[in-house]
PDB file of C-alpha atoms in Angstrom:
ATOM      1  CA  UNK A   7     -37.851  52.985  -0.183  1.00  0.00           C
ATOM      2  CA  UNK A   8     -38.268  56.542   1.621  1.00  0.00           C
ATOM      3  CA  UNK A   9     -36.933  59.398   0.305  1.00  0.00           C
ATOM      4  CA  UNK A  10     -33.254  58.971  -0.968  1.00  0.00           C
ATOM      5  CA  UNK A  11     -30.217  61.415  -0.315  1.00  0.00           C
ATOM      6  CA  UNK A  12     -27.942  61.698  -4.208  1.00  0.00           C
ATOM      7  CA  UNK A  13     -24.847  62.958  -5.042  1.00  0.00           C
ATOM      8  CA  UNK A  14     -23.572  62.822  -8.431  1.00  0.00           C
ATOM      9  CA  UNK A  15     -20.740  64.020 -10.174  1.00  0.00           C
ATOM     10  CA  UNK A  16     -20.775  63.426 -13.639  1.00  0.00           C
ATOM     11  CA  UNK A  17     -17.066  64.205 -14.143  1.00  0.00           C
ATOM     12  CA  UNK A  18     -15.635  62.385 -12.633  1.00  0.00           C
ATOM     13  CA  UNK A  19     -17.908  59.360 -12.580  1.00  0.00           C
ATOM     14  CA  UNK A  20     -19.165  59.323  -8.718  1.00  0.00           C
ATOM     15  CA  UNK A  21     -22.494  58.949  -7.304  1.00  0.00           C
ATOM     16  CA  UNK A  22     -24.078  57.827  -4.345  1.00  0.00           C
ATOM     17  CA  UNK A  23     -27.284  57.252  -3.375  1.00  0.00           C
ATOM     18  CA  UNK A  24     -28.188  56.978   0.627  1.00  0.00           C
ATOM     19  CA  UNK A  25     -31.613  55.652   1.598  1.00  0.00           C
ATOM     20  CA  UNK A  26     -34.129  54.166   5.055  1.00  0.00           C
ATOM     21  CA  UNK A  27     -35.243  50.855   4.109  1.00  0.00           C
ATOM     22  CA  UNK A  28     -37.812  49.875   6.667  1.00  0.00           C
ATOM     23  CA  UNK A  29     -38.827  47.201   4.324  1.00  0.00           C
ATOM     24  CA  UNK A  30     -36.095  44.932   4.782  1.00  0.00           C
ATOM     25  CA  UNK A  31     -33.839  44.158   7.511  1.00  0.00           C
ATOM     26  CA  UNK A  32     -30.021  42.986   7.345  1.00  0.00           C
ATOM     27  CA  UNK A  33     -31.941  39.597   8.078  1.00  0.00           C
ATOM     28  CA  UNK A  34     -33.430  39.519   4.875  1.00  0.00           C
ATOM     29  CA  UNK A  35     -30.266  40.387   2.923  1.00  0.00           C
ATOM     30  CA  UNK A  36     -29.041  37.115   3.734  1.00  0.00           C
ATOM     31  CA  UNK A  37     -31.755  35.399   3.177  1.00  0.00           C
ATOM     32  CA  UNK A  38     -30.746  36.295  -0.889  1.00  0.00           C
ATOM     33  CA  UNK A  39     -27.188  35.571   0.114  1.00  0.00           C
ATOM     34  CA  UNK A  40     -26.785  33.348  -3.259  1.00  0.00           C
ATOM     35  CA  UNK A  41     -28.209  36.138  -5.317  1.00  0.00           C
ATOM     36  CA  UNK A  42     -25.065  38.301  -4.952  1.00  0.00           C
ATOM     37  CA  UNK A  43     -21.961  37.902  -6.874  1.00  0.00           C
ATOM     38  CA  UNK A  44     -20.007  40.227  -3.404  1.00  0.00           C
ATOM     39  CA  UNK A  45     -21.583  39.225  -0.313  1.00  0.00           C
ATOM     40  CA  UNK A  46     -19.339  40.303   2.323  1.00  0.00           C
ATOM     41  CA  UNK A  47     -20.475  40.731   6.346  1.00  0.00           C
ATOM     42  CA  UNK A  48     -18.420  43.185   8.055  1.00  0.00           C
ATOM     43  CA  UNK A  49     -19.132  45.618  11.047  1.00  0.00           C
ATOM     44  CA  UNK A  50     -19.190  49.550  10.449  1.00  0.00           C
ATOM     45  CA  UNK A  51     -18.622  51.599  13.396  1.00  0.00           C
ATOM     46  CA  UNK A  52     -19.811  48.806  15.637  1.00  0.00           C
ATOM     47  CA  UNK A  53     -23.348  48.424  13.510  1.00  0.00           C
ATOM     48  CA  UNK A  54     -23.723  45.427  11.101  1.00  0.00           C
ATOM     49  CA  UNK A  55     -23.151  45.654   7.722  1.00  0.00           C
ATOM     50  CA  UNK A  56     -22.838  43.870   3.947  1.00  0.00           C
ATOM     51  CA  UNK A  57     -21.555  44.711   0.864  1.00  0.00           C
ATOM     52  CA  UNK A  58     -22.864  43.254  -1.613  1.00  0.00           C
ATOM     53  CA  UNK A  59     -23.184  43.077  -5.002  1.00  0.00           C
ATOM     54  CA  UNK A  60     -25.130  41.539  -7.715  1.00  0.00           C
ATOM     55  CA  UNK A  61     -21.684  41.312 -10.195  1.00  0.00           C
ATOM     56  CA  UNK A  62     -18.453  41.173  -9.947  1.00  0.00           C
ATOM     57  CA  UNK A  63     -17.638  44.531  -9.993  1.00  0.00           C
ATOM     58  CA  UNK A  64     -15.518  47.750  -8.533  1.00  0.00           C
ATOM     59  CA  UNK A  65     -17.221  50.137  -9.978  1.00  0.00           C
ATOM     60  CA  UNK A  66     -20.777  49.961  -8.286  1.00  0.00           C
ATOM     61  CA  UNK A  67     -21.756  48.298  -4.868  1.00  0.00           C
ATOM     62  CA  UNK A  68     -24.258  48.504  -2.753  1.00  0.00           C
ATOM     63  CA  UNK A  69     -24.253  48.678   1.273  1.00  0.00           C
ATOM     64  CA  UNK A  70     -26.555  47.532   3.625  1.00  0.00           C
ATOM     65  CA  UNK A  71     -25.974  48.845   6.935  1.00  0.00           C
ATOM     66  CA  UNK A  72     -28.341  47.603  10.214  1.00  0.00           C
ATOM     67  CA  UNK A  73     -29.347  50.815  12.286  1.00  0.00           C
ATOM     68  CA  UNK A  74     -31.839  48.476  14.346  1.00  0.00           C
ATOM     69  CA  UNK A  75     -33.285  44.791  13.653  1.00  0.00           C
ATOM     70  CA  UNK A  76     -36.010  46.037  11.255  1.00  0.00           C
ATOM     71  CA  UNK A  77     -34.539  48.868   9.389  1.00  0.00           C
ATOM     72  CA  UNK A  78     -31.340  49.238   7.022  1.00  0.00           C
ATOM     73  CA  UNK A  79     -29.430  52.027   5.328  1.00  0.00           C
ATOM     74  CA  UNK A  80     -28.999  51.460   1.910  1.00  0.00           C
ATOM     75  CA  UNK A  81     -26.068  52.934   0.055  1.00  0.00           C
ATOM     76  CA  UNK A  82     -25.750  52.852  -3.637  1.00  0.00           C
ATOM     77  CA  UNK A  83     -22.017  53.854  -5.022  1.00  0.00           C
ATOM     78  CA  UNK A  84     -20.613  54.263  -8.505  1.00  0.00           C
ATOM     79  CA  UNK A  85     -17.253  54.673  -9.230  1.00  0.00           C
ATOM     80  CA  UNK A  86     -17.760  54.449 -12.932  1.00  0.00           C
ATOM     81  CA  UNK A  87     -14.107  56.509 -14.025  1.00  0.00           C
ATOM     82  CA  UNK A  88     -11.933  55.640 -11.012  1.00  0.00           C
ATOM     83  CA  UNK A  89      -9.739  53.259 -11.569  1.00  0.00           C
ATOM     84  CA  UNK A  90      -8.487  53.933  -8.268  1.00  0.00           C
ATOM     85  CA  UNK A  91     -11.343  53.444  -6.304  1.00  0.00           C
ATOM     86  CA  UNK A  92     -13.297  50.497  -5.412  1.00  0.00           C
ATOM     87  CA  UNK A  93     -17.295  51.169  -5.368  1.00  0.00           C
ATOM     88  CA  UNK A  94     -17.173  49.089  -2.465  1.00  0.00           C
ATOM     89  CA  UNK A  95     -15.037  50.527   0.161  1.00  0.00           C
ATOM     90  CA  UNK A  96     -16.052  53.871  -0.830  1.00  0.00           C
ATOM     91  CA  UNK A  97     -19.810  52.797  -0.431  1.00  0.00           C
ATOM     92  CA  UNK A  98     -18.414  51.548   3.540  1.00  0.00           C
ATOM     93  CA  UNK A  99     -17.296  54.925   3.859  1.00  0.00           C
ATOM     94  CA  UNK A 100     -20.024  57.179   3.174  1.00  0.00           C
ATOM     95  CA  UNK A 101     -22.091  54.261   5.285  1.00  0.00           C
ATOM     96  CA  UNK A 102     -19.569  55.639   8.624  1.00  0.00           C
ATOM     97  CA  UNK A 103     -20.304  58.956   7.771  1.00  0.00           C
ATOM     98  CA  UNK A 104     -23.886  58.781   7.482  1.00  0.00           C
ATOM     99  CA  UNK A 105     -23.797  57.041  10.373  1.00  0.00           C
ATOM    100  CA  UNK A 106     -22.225  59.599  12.441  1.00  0.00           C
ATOM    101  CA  UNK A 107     -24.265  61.767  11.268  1.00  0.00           C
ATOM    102  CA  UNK A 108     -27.911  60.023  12.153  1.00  0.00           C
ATOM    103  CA  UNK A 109     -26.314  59.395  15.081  1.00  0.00           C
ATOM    104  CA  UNK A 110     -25.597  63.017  16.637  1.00  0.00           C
TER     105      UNK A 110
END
């Protein structure tokens, strides 16, 4: 893992860790497809993407997010006191917006 990008804010229960993973590729996310309770492909801005998730869970989620064949972005959301929110689908979110900014 290189050096992570976290935002926390402990009162309201959100938190979000962005990472480069040039470990792994989206390729080997599938590969543990079975290991995930959430395992859903999906496109994000026009790169490929999973959610995933090793429980069944709205409240944290991960997102992996293919910026070339051998390199991911990793984004780790809580949602720990919002109800409202899905871990998820906020994790695809800040995955866009990191996106457009890497990409500018």
């Amino acid at each position: 893992m290189s050096e992570a990008c976290k935002w926390t804010d402990p009162d309201s229960g959100l938190n979000a860790i962005v990472y480069l993973d040039a470990e792994f590729s989206l390729a080997d996310i599938y590969a543990q497809e079975d290991s995930f309770s959430i395992f859903e492909p999906r496109t994000i801005d026009g790169y490929p993407a999973v959610i995933a998730n090793r429980v069944d869970s709205t409240t944290s989620c991960e997102v992996f997010l293919a910026t070339t064949e051998e390199q991911i972005i990793v984004i780790d959301s809580t949602a720990a006191r919002r109800d409202n929110l899905d871990a998820c689908e906020w994790g695809a979110e800040i995955a866009g917006a990191t996106l457009k900014n890497i990409t500018e």
